[in-house]
Coordinates of C-alpha atoms in Angstrom, one line a residue:
X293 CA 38.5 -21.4 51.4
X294 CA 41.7 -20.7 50.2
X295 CA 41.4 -21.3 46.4
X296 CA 45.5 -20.7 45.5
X297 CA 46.6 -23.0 42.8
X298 CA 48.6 -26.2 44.5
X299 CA 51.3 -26.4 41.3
X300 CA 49.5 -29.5 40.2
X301 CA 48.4 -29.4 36.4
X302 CA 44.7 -30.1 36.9
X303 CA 41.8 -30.9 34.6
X304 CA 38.4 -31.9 34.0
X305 CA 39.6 -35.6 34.1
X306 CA 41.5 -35.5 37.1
X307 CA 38.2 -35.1 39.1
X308 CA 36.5 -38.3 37.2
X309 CA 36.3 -41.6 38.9
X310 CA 35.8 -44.6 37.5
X311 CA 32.6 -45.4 38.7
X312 CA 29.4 -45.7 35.8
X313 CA 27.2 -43.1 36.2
X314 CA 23.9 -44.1 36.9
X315 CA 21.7 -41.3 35.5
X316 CA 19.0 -41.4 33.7
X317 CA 19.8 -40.9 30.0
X318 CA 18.6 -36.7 29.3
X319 CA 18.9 -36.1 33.2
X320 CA 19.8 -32.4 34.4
X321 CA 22.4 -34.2 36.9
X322 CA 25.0 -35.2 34.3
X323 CA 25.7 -31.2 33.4
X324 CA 26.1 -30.4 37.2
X325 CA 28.5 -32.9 37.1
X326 CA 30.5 -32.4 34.3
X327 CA 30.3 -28.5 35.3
X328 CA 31.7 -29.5 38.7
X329 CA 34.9 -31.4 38.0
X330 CA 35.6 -28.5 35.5
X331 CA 35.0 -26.3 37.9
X332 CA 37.0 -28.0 40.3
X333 CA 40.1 -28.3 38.1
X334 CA 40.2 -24.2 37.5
X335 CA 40.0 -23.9 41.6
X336 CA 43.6 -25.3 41.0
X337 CA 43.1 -27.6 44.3
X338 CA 44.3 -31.2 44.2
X339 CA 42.1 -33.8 45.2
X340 CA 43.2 -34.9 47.8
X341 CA 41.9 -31.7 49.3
X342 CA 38.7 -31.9 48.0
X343 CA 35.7 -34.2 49.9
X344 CA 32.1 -34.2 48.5
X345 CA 29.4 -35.2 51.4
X346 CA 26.2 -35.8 50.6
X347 CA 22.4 -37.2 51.4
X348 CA 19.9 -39.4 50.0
X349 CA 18.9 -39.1 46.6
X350 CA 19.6 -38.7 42.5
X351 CA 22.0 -35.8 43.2
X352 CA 23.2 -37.4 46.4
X353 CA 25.3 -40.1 43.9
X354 CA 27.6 -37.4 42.8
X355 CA 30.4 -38.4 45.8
X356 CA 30.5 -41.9 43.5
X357 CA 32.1 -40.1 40.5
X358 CA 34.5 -37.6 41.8
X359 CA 37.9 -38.6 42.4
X360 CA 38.0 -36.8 45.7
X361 CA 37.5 -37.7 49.0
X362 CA 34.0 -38.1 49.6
X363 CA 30.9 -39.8 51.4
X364 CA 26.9 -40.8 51.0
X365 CA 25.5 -40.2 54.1
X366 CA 21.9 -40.7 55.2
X367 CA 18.7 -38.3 54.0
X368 CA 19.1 -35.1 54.9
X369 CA 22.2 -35.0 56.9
X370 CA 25.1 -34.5 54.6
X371 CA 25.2 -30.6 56.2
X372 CA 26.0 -32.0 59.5
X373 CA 28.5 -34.2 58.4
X374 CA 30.3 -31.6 56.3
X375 CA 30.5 -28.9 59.3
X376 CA 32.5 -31.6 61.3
X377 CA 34.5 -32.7 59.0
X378 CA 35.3 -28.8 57.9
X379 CA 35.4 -28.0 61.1
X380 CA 37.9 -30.6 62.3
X381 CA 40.0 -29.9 58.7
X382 CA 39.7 -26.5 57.8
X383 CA 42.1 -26.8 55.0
X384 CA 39.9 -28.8 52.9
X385 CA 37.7 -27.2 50.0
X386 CA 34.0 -29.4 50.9
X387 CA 31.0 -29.7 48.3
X388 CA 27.5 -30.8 49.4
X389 CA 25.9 -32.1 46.5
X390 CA 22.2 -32.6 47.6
X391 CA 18.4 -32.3 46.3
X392 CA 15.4 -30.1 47.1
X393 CA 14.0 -33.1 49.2
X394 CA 17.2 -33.7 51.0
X395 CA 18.0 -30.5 52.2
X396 CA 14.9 -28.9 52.1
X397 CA 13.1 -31.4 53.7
X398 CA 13.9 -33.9 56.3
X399 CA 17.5 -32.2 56.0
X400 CA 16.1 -28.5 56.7
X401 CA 17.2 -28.4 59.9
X402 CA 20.6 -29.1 59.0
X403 CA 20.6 -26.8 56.1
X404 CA 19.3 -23.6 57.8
X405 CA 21.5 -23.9 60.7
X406 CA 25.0 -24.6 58.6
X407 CA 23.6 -21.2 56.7
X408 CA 23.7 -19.8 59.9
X409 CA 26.4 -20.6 61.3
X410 CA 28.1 -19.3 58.3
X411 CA 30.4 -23.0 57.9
X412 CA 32.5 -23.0 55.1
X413 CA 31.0 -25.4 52.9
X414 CA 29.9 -25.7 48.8
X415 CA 25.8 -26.7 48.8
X416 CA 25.1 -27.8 44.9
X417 CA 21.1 -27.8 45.8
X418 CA 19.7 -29.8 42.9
X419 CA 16.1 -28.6 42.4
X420 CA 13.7 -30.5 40.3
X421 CA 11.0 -30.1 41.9
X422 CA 10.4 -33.9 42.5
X423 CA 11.8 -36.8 44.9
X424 CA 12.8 -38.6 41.5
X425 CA 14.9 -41.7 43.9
X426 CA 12.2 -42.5 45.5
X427 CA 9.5 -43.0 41.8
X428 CA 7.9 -39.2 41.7
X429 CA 6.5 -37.8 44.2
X430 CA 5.7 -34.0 45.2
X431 CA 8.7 -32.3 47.3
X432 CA 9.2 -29.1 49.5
X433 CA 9.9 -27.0 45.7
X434 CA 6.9 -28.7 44.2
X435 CA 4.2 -25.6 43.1
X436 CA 0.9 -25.7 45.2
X437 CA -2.2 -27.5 42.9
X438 CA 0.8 -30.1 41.6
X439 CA -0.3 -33.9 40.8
X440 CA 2.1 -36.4 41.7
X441 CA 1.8 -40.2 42.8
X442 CA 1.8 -38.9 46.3
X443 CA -0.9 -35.6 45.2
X444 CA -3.1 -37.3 43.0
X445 CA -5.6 -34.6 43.3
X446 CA -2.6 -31.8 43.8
X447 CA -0.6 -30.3 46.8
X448 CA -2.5 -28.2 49.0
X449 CA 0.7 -26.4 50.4
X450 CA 3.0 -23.7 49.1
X451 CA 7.0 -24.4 48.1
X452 CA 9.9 -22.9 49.8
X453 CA 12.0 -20.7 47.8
X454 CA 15.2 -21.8 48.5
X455 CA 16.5 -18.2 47.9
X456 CA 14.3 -16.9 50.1
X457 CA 15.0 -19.8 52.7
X458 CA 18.6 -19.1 52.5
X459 CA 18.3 -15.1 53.0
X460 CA 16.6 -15.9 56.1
X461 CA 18.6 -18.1 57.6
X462 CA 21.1 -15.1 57.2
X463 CA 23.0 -16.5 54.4
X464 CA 25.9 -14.8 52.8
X465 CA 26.2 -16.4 49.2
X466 CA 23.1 -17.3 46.7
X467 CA 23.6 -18.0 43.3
X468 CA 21.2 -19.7 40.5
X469 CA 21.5 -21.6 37.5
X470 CA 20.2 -23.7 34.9
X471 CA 21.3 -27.3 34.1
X472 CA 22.0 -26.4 30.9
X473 CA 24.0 -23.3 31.0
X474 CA 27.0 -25.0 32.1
X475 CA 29.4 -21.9 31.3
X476 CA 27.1 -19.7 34.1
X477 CA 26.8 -22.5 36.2
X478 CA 30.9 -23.2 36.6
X479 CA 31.5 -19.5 37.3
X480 CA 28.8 -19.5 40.0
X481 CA 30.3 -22.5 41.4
X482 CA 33.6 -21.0 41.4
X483 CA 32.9 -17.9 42.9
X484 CA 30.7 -20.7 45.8
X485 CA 34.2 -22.1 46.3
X486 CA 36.2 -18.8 46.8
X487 CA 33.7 -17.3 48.8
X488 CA 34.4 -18.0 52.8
X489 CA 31.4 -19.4 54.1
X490 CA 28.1 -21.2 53.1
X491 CA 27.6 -20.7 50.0
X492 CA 24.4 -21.8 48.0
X493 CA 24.2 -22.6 44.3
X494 CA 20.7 -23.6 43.2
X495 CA 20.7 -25.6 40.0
X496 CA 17.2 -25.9 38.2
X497 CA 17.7 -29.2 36.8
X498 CA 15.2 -31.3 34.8
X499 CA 13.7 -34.7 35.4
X500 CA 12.9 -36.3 32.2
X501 CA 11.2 -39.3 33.8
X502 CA 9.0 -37.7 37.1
X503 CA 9.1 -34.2 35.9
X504 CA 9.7 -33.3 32.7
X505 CA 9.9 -29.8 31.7
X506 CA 9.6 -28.2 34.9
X507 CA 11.2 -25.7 34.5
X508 CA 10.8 -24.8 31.0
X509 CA 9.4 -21.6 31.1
X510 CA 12.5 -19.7 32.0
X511 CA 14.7 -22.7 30.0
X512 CA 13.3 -23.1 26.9
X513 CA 15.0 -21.4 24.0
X514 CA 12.3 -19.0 22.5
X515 CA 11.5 -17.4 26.2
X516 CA 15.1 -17.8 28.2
X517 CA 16.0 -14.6 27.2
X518 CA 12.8 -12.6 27.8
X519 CA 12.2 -14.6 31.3
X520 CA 15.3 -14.5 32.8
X521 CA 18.2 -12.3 33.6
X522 CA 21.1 -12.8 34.7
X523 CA 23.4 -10.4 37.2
X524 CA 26.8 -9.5 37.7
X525 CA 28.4 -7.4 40.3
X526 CA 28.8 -3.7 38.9
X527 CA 26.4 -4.4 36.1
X528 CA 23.0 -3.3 35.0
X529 CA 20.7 -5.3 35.3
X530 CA 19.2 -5.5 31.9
X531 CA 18.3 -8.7 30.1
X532 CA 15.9 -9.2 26.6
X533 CA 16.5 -10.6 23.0
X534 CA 17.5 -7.3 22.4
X535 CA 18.8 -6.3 25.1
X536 CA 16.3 -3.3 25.8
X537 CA 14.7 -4.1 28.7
X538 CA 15.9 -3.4 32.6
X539 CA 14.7 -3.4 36.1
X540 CA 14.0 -0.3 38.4
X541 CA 13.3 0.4 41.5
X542 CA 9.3 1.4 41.6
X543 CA 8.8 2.9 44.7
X544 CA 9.3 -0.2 47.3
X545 CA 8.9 -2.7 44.6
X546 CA 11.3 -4.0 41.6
X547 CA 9.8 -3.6 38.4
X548 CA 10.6 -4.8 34.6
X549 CA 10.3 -1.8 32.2
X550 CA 11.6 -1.3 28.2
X551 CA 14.3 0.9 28.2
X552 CA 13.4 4.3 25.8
X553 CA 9.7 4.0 26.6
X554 CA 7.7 5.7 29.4
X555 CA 10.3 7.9 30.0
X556 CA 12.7 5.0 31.7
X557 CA 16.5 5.5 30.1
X558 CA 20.0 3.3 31.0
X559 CA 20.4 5.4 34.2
X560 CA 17.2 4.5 35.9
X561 CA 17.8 1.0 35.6
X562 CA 19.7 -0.7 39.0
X563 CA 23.0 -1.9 38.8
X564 CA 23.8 -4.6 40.8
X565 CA 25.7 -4.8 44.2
X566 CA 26.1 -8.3 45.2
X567 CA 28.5 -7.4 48.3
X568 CA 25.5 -5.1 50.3
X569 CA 25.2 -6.5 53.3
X570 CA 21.3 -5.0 53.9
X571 CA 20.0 -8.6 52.1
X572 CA 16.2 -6.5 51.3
X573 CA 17.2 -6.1 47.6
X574 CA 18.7 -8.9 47.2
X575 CA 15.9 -11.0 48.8
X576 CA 13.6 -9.4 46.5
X577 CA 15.7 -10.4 43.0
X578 CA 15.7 -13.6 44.2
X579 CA 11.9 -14.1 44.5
X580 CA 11.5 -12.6 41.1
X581 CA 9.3 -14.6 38.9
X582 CA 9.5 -17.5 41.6
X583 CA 5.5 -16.6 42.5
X584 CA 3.9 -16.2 39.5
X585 CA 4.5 -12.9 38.7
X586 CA 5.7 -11.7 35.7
X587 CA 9.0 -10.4 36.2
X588 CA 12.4 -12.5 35.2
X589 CA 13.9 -15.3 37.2
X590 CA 17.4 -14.2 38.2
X591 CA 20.1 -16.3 37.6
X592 CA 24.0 -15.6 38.4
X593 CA 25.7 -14.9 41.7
X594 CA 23.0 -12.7 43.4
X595 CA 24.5 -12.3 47.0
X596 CA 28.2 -12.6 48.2
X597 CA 28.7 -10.9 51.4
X598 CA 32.3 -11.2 53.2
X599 CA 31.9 -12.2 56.9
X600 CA 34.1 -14.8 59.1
X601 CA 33.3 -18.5 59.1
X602 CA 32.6 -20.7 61.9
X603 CA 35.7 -22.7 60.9
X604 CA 37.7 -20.1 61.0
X605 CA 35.9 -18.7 63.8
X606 CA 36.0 -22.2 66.0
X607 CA 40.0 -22.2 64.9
X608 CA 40.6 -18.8 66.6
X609 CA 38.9 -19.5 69.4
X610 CA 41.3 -22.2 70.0
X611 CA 44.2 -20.6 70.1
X612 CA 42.7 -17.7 71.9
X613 CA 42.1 -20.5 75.0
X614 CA 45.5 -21.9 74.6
X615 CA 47.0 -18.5 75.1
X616 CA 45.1 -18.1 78.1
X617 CA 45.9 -21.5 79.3
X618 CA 49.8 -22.6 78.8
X619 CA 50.7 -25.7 79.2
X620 CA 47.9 -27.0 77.8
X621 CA 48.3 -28.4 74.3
X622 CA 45.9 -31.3 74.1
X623 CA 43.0 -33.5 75.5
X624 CA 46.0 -35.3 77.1
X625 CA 47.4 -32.6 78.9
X626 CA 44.1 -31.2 80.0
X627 CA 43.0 -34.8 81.7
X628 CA 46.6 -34.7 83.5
X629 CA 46.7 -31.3 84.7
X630 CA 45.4 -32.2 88.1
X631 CA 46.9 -34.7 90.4
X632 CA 45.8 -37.8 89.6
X633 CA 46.6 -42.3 90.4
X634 CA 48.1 -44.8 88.8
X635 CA 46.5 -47.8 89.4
X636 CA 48.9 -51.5 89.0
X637 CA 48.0 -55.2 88.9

């Protein structure tokens, strides 16, 4: 949406309501948030233009503590919600702040199909890997063999990746972040908000009751660096402690290689183009180290393709019929266009 600064002197605090937050102590969900209203003041758009919809679970308590405009709905259906209301108000700026069993889940439908359809909305996709609301047990994210109170011998299915869900739902905008890298995390929610259209941002956040350290092998200190990388639009993608290691383009696959051995040099490693529109090498960043392989888990804004919105698109087509038909300026005047009775006591 349009993310020109209203005038209004805006900061972190402006977005904070008064309302307790109940998270747990050490939860993943009190950096999103904080990250959020931050990211929210440097958009520059007052609150009373901003609405945050969402679900059914630990995430889905974020409308609570935003001063914005801004409703709970029921499990799974905060997408549906937020394409009316954008739909109906296209000049508001509209967060979904919901959880890999929300959206993913009894939500899916919702989710693919607002992907689709290209609305202009914000999803914050909170994936621990757990329904933590409901005591612990395994969700759509959760890794096949996983014990939970609901698997007590493990799951027997595979996770969606919501990456790869997205992509093939035809989805413009993907990005990925930690919890705790809350300066990456603000600027991929920024560039969510200025992009028109859906927009993804996957959060791996931790849950230090149901599901501690789940994602700890790309988050922990001593391997972040070696496990991860993150990309920027123009940039190599190169990532290591020291900075020495890249990824090419092996044939039809990605591969991680040390730059100055086997022959591999700066120039064979990809740069990244996060405004192709062909999603194949995108789609295959995103799945990086997501199946047990060993490459690095991308993080940062890996897709952002311009197209037109349904808003937008729905808006035009409005006008476009009331071209074509004038006189006609509202329900009113369509249901008195025709003759019609007045009927008296």
């Amino acid at each position: 949406m349009d993310t020109q600064e209203s005038g209004v002197k805006l900061d972190a605090k402006s977005f904070k309501s008064d309302q307790y937050v109940r998270w747990c102590p050490g939860c993943g969900d009190h950096g999103v948030l904080a990250t959020l209203q931050k990211a929210m003041a440097d958009l520059g758009i007052p609150t009373e233009r901003t609405a945050v919809i969402s679900g059914i679970g630990c995430s889905s308590r974020l409308p609570y503590y935003v001063n914005a405009y801004g409703f709970h709905t029921i499990h799974g259906r905060a997408a549906a919600i937020a394409t009316g209301l954008k739909t109906a108000r296209p000049d508001l700026c509209v967060w979904i702040a919901t959880g890999d069993g929300d959206s993913l889940a009894i939500g899916g439908n919702h989710f693919i199909h607002a992907i689709r359809r290209n609305v202009d909305l914000n999803f914050i996709l909170f994936n621990n890997r757990i329904y933590g609301l409901t005591k612990g047990q395994y969700s759509p994210t959760s890794a096949r063999g996983f014990v939970s109170k609901s698997s007590p011998y493990g799951t027997v299915e595979d996770p969606f990746i919501p990456a790869e869900l997205c992509f093939g739902a035809r989805g413009r905008f993907f990005a990925r972040s930690l919890d705790i890298d809350m300066k990456l995390l603000g600027q991929c929610m920024l560039e969510s908000a200025r992009h028109k259209g859906a927009s993804v941002v996957e959060v791996l956040v931790n849950c230090v009751i149901f599901n501690d350290g789940t994602h700890k092998g790309v988050s922990q200190r001593e391997v972040r660096d070696d496990r991860s990388i993150t990309l920027r639009h123009g940039e190599k993608m190169v990532f290591g402690k020291e900075k020495n290691k890249g990824i090419v383009l092996d044939g039809l696959r990605l591969k991680a290689v040390t730059i100055g051995e086997d022959g591999y040099t700066l120039d064979d490693v990809l740069t990244h183009d996060a405004h192709e529109v062909d999603p194949t090498l995108h789609t295959m960043l995103a799945m990086m180290g997501t199946t047990g392989d060993e490459m690095p888990v991308a993080f940062g804004v890996i897709r952002d393709v311009a197209d037109i919105s349904y808003d937008e698109a729905v808006a035009q087509q409005i006008e476009e019929v009331k071209a074509q038909k004038p006189g006609i300026r509202s329900l009113e005047d369509i249901l008195m266009k025709d003759p019609y009775w007045e009927v008296k006591e």
